[in-house]
Amino acid sequence: MSHHEKPAAHPNEKLLNDLTAAFVGGDSDAMNDSLTDDVEWHEIGRDEPIRGKAALLERWANMTDAGGTFSTEQHASIANDDHGVSLMTTTVGYGDKSLTYRTAEIYHFRDGKISARWAFSDDTAAINDFFGGM
């Protein structure tokens, strides 16, 4: 491989990229396909993770149904068989309020799907204030 060629992405890196695209595009089937049934989704500002694919998909649908808008830009992702990291910028809106924040998101994989996720932000207090326990 020459120094100009980028090595092929790990399949789990593609999985992270596909999940972001599915989330942004509102493709619940693709989101469903990328998660284990027992996924643990740790959100900033919540003491307990969302447990299970059905609960997570319902949460995403409820946020959108409540008039929430989301725009996400994935700056970079890297993954191996067990772990992955994505660097993201997200803008959320509700009514006349909006917030842009950056996160580093850590993922665990099992059997080619996402089994857990944690997010760490540049402004946790602003996120907690914006979402206010939603």
JSON list of C-alpha atoms in Angstrom, two decimals:
[
{"chain": "A", "resi": 1, "resn": "MET", "atom": "CA", "xyz": [0.00, 0.00, 0.00]},
{"chain": "A", "resi": 2, "resn": "SER", "atom": "CA", "xyz": [1.44, 3.38, -0.96]},
{"chain": "A", "resi": 3, "resn": "HIS", "atom": "CA", "xyz": [1.37, 6.28, 1.46]},
{"chain": "A", "resi": 4, "resn": "HIS", "atom": "CA", "xyz": [-1.46, 7.79, -0.60]},
{"chain": "A", "resi": 5, "resn": "GLU", "atom": "CA", "xyz": [-3.86, 4.90, -0.06]},
{"chain": "A", "resi": 6, "resn": "LYS", "atom": "CA", "xyz": [-6.09, 4.85, 2.96]},
{"chain": "A", "resi": 7, "resn": "PRO", "atom": "CA", "xyz": [-6.47, 1.40, 4.53]},
{"chain": "A", "resi": 8, "resn": "ALA", "atom": "CA", "xyz": [-9.90, -0.15, 4.26]},
{"chain": "A", "resi": 9, "resn": "ALA", "atom": "CA", "xyz": [-12.21, 0.83, 7.11]},
{"chain": "A", "resi": 10, "resn": "HIS", "atom": "CA", "xyz": [-13.00, -1.79, 9.71]},
{"chain": "A", "resi": 11, "resn": "PRO", "atom": "CA", "xyz": [-16.59, -3.08, 9.31]},
{"chain": "A", "resi": 12, "resn": "ASN", "atom": "CA", "xyz": [-17.47, -1.59, 12.71]},
{"chain": "A", "resi": 13, "resn": "GLU", "atom": "CA", "xyz": [-16.25, 1.83, 11.53]},
{"chain": "A", "resi": 14, "resn": "LYS", "atom": "CA", "xyz": [-18.70, 1.50, 8.63]},
{"chain": "A", "resi": 15, "resn": "LEU", "atom": "CA", "xyz": [-21.37, 0.51, 11.17]},
{"chain": "A", "resi": 16, "resn": "LEU", "atom": "CA", "xyz": [-20.79, 3.79, 13.08]},
{"chain": "A", "resi": 17, "resn": "ASN", "atom": "CA", "xyz": [-20.95, 5.80, 9.87]},
{"chain": "A", "resi": 18, "resn": "ASP", "atom": "CA", "xyz": [-24.12, 3.98, 8.80]},
{"chain": "A", "resi": 19, "resn": "LEU", "atom": "CA", "xyz": [-25.77, 4.57, 12.20]},
{"chain": "A", "resi": 20, "resn": "THR", "atom": "CA", "xyz": [-25.07, 8.31, 11.96]},
{"chain": "A", "resi": 21, "resn": "ALA", "atom": "CA", "xyz": [-26.48, 8.44, 8.43]},
{"chain": "A", "resi": 22, "resn": "ALA", "atom": "CA", "xyz": [-29.56, 6.47, 9.50]},
{"chain": "A", "resi": 23, "resn": "PHE", "atom": "CA", "xyz": [-30.15, 8.73, 12.52]},
{"chain": "A", "resi": 24, "resn": "VAL", "atom": "CA", "xyz": [-29.81, 11.91, 10.46]},
{"chain": "A", "resi": 25, "resn": "GLY", "atom": "CA", "xyz": [-32.04, 10.45, 7.74]},
{"chain": "A", "resi": 26, "resn": "GLY", "atom": "CA", "xyz": [-34.64, 9.13, 10.18]},
{"chain": "A", "resi": 27, "resn": "ASP", "atom": "CA", "xyz": [-34.19, 5.59, 8.87]},
{"chain": "A", "resi": 28, "resn": "SER", "atom": "CA", "xyz": [-35.48, 3.56, 11.82]},
{"chain": "A", "resi": 29, "resn": "ASP", "atom": "CA", "xyz": [-35.00, 0.24, 9.98]},
{"chain": "A", "resi": 30, "resn": "ALA", "atom": "CA", "xyz": [-31.29, 0.93, 9.49]},
{"chain": "A", "resi": 31, "resn": "MET", "atom": "CA", "xyz": [-30.96, 2.13, 13.09]},
{"chain": "A", "resi": 32, "resn": "ASN", "atom": "CA", "xyz": [-32.73, -1.04, 14.25]},
{"chain": "A", "resi": 33, "resn": "ASP", "atom": "CA", "xyz": [-30.35, -3.22, 12.23]},
{"chain": "A", "resi": 34, "resn": "SER", "atom": "CA", "xyz": [-27.25, -1.64, 13.80]},
{"chain": "A", "resi": 35, "resn": "LEU", "atom": "CA", "xyz": [-28.16, -2.27, 17.46]},
{"chain": "A", "resi": 36, "resn": "THR", "atom": "CA", "xyz": [-28.18, -5.38, 19.64]},
{"chain": "A", "resi": 37, "resn": "ASP", "atom": "CA", "xyz": [-31.56, -6.16, 21.21]},
{"chain": "A", "resi": 38, "resn": "ASP", "atom": "CA", "xyz": [-30.10, -5.46, 24.68]},
{"chain": "A", "resi": 39, "resn": "VAL", "atom": "CA", "xyz": [-28.16, -2.29, 23.76]},
{"chain": "A", "resi": 40, "resn": "GLU", "atom": "CA", "xyz": [-27.26, 0.06, 26.64]},
{"chain": "A", "resi": 41, "resn": "TRP", "atom": "CA", "xyz": [-27.38, 3.68, 25.47]},
{"chain": "A", "resi": 42, "resn": "HIS", "atom": "CA", "xyz": [-25.83, 6.10, 27.96]},
{"chain": "A", "resi": 43, "resn": "GLU", "atom": "CA", "xyz": [-26.97, 9.70, 27.41]},
{"chain": "A", "resi": 44, "resn": "ILE", "atom": "CA", "xyz": [-25.49, 12.82, 28.91]},
{"chain": "A", "resi": 45, "resn": "GLY", "atom": "CA", "xyz": [-27.60, 13.98, 31.86]},
{"chain": "A", "resi": 46, "resn": "ARG", "atom": "CA", "xyz": [-29.37, 10.67, 32.48]},
{"chain": "A", "resi": 47, "resn": "ASP", "atom": "CA", "xyz": [-28.43, 8.61, 35.53]},
{"chain": "A", "resi": 48, "resn": "GLU", "atom": "CA", "xyz": [-29.49, 5.34, 33.93]},
{"chain": "A", "resi": 49, "resn": "PRO", "atom": "CA", "xyz": [-28.89, 4.18, 30.38]},
{"chain": "A", "resi": 50, "resn": "ILE", "atom": "CA", "xyz": [-31.71, 3.47, 28.00]},
{"chain": "A", "resi": 51, "resn": "ARG", "atom": "CA", "xyz": [-31.83, -0.31, 27.95]},
{"chain": "A", "resi": 52, "resn": "GLY", "atom": "CA", "xyz": [-32.91, -2.26, 24.91]},
{"chain": "A", "resi": 53, "resn": "LYS", "atom": "CA", "xyz": [-33.30, -1.48, 21.24]},
{"chain": "A", "resi": 54, "resn": "ALA", "atom": "CA", "xyz": [-37.09, -1.03, 21.44]},
{"chain": "A", "resi": 55, "resn": "ALA", "atom": "CA", "xyz": [-36.80, 1.58, 24.22]},
{"chain": "A", "resi": 56, "resn": "LEU", "atom": "CA", "xyz": [-34.06, 3.47, 22.39]},
{"chain": "A", "resi": 57, "resn": "LEU", "atom": "CA", "xyz": [-35.94, 3.58, 19.08]},
{"chain": "A", "resi": 58, "resn": "GLU", "atom": "CA", "xyz": [-39.05, 4.73, 20.95]},
{"chain": "A", "resi": 59, "resn": "ARG", "atom": "CA", "xyz": [-37.04, 7.52, 22.64]},
{"chain": "A", "resi": 60, "resn": "TRP", "atom": "CA", "xyz": [-35.69, 8.74, 19.29]},
{"chain": "A", "resi": 61, "resn": "ALA", "atom": "CA", "xyz": [-39.19, 8.67, 17.77]},
{"chain": "A", "resi": 62, "resn": "ASN", "atom": "CA", "xyz": [-40.69, 10.54, 20.74]},
{"chain": "A", "resi": 63, "resn": "MET", "atom": "CA", "xyz": [-38.07, 13.29, 20.51]},
{"chain": "A", "resi": 64, "resn": "THR", "atom": "CA", "xyz": [-38.80, 13.77, 16.82]},
{"chain": "A", "resi": 65, "resn": "ASP", "atom": "CA", "xyz": [-42.57, 13.56, 17.36]},
{"chain": "A", "resi": 66, "resn": "ALA", "atom": "CA", "xyz": [-42.27, 16.28, 20.04]},
{"chain": "A", "resi": 67, "resn": "GLY", "atom": "CA", "xyz": [-40.95, 18.63, 17.35]},
{"chain": "A", "resi": 68, "resn": "GLY", "atom": "CA", "xyz": [-37.26, 18.10, 17.98]},
{"chain": "A", "resi": 69, "resn": "THR", "atom": "CA", "xyz": [-34.86, 18.62, 15.11]},
{"chain": "A", "resi": 70, "resn": "PHE", "atom": "CA", "xyz": [-31.40, 17.10, 14.89]},
{"chain": "A", "resi": 71, "resn": "SER", "atom": "CA", "xyz": [-28.43, 17.76, 12.68]},
{"chain": "A", "resi": 72, "resn": "THR", "atom": "CA", "xyz": [-25.31, 15.70, 13.20]},
{"chain": "A", "resi": 73, "resn": "GLU", "atom": "CA", "xyz": [-21.90, 15.90, 11.58]},
{"chain": "A", "resi": 74, "resn": "GLN", "atom": "CA", "xyz": [-19.50, 13.05, 12.12]},
{"chain": "A", "resi": 75, "resn": "HIS", "atom": "CA", "xyz": [-15.95, 14.39, 11.96]},
{"chain": "A", "resi": 76, "resn": "ALA", "atom": "CA", "xyz": [-14.10, 11.11, 12.38]},
{"chain": "A", "resi": 77, "resn": "SER", "atom": "CA", "xyz": [-14.61, 7.54, 13.51]},
{"chain": "A", "resi": 78, "resn": "ILE", "atom": "CA", "xyz": [-12.33, 4.64, 14.24]},
{"chain": "A", "resi": 79, "resn": "ALA", "atom": "CA", "xyz": [-13.20, 1.11, 15.29]},
{"chain": "A", "resi": 80, "resn": "ASN", "atom": "CA", "xyz": [-11.88, -2.39, 15.81]},
{"chain": "A", "resi": 81, "resn": "ASP", "atom": "CA", "xyz": [-13.62, -5.67, 16.66]},
{"chain": "A", "resi": 82, "resn": "ASP", "atom": "CA", "xyz": [-14.68, -4.56, 20.14]},
{"chain": "A", "resi": 83, "resn": "HIS", "atom": "CA", "xyz": [-14.62, -0.75, 20.45]},
{"chain": "A", "resi": 84, "resn": "GLY", "atom": "CA", "xyz": [-15.17, 2.40, 18.45]},
{"chain": "A", "resi": 85, "resn": "VAL", "atom": "CA", "xyz": [-15.06, 6.16, 18.84]},
{"chain": "A", "resi": 86, "resn": "SER", "atom": "CA", "xyz": [-16.84, 8.87, 16.84]},
{"chain": "A", "resi": 87, "resn": "LEU", "atom": "CA", "xyz": [-16.21, 12.60, 17.05]},
{"chain": "A", "resi": 88, "resn": "MET", "atom": "CA", "xyz": [-19.46, 14.45, 16.45]},
{"chain": "A", "resi": 89, "resn": "THR", "atom": "CA", "xyz": [-21.00, 17.91, 16.27]},
{"chain": "A", "resi": 90, "resn": "THR", "atom": "CA", "xyz": [-24.74, 17.95, 16.89]},
{"chain": "A", "resi": 91, "resn": "THR", "atom": "CA", "xyz": [-27.28, 20.74, 16.67]},
{"chain": "A", "resi": 92, "resn": "VAL", "atom": "CA", "xyz": [-30.65, 20.15, 18.31]},
{"chain": "A", "resi": 93, "resn": "GLY", "atom": "CA", "xyz": [-33.69, 22.35, 18.23]},
{"chain": "A", "resi": 94, "resn": "TYR", "atom": "CA", "xyz": [-37.00, 22.55, 20.05]},
{"chain": "A", "resi": 95, "resn": "GLY", "atom": "CA", "xyz": [-39.33, 25.44, 19.25]},
{"chain": "A", "resi": 96, "resn": "ASP", "atom": "CA", "xyz": [-37.25, 28.61, 19.30]},
{"chain": "A", "resi": 97, "resn": "LYS", "atom": "CA", "xyz": [-34.36, 27.05, 21.27]},
{"chain": "A", "resi": 98, "resn": "SER", "atom": "CA", "xyz": [-31.31, 25.41, 19.73]},
{"chain": "A", "resi": 99, "resn": "LEU", "atom": "CA", "xyz": [-27.99, 24.07, 20.96]},
{"chain": "A", "resi": 100, "resn": "THR", "atom": "CA", "xyz": [-24.83, 23.00, 19.16]},
{"chain": "A", "resi": 101, "resn": "TYR", "atom": "CA", "xyz": [-22.40, 20.79, 21.04]},
{"chain": "A", "resi": 102, "resn": "ARG", "atom": "CA", "xyz": [-19.51, 18.45, 20.35]},
{"chain": "A", "resi": 103, "resn": "THR", "atom": "CA", "xyz": [-19.15, 14.90, 21.65]},
{"chain": "A", "resi": 104, "resn": "ALA", "atom": "CA", "xyz": [-16.74, 12.02, 21.69]},
{"chain": "A", "resi": 105, "resn": "GLU", "atom": "CA", "xyz": [-18.87, 8.90, 21.59]},
{"chain": "A", "resi": 106, "resn": "ILE", "atom": "CA", "xyz": [-17.53, 5.53, 22.70]},
{"chain": "A", "resi": 107, "resn": "TYR", "atom": "CA", "xyz": [-19.13, 2.34, 21.42]},
{"chain": "A", "resi": 108, "resn": "HIS", "atom": "CA", "xyz": [-18.90, -1.35, 22.24]},
{"chain": "A", "resi": 109, "resn": "PHE", "atom": "CA", "xyz": [-19.68, -3.95, 19.58]},
{"chain": "A", "resi": 110, "resn": "ARG", "atom": "CA", "xyz": [-20.96, -7.50, 19.76]},
{"chain": "A", "resi": 111, "resn": "ASP", "atom": "CA", "xyz": [-21.69, -9.75, 16.79]},
{"chain": "A", "resi": 112, "resn": "GLY", "atom": "CA", "xyz": [-21.31, -6.89, 14.31]},
{"chain": "A", "resi": 113, "resn": "LYS", "atom": "CA", "xyz": [-23.77, -4.59, 16.11]},
{"chain": "A", "resi": 114, "resn": "ILE", "atom": "CA", "xyz": [-23.57, -1.78, 18.64]},
{"chain": "A", "resi": 115, "resn": "SER", "atom": "CA", "xyz": [-24.11, -3.13, 22.16]},
{"chain": "A", "resi": 116, "resn": "ALA", "atom": "CA", "xyz": [-23.33, -0.01, 24.23]},
{"chain": "A", "resi": 117, "resn": "ARG", "atom": "CA", "xyz": [-22.67, 3.72, 23.81]},
{"chain": "A", "resi": 118, "resn": "TRP", "atom": "CA", "xyz": [-21.43, 6.55, 26.04]},
{"chain": "A", "resi": 119, "resn": "ALA", "atom": "CA", "xyz": [-21.13, 10.23, 25.08]},
{"chain": "A", "resi": 120, "resn": "PHE", "atom": "CA", "xyz": [-18.81, 12.85, 26.54]},
{"chain": "A", "resi": 121, "resn": "SER", "atom": "CA", "xyz": [-19.32, 16.50, 25.64]},
{"chain": "A", "resi": 122, "resn": "ASP", "atom": "CA", "xyz": [-17.52, 19.82, 25.63]},
{"chain": "A", "resi": 123, "resn": "ASP", "atom": "CA", "xyz": [-20.44, 21.37, 27.56]},
{"chain": "A", "resi": 124, "resn": "THR", "atom": "CA", "xyz": [-22.35, 18.90, 29.72]},
{"chain": "A", "resi": 125, "resn": "ALA", "atom": "CA", "xyz": [-24.05, 21.67, 31.72]},
{"chain": "A", "resi": 126, "resn": "ALA", "atom": "CA", "xyz": [-25.53, 23.24, 28.57]},
{"chain": "A", "resi": 127, "resn": "ILE", "atom": "CA", "xyz": [-26.81, 19.86, 27.39]},
{"chain": "A", "resi": 128, "resn": "ASN", "atom": "CA", "xyz": [-28.41, 19.14, 30.77]},
{"chain": "A", "resi": 129, "resn": "ASP", "atom": "CA", "xyz": [-29.99, 22.59, 30.80]},
{"chain": "A", "resi": 130, "resn": "PHE", "atom": "CA", "xyz": [-31.28, 22.29, 27.22]},
{"chain": "A", "resi": 131, "resn": "PHE", "atom": "CA", "xyz": [-32.79, 18.82, 27.52]},
{"chain": "A", "resi": 132, "resn": "GLY", "atom": "CA", "xyz": [-33.96, 19.34, 31.11]},
{"chain": "A", "resi": 133, "resn": "GLY", "atom": "CA", "xyz": [-34.66, 15.69, 31.86]},
{"chain": "A", "resi": 134, "resn": "MET", "atom": "CA", "xyz": [-36.44, 14.89, 28.58]}
]
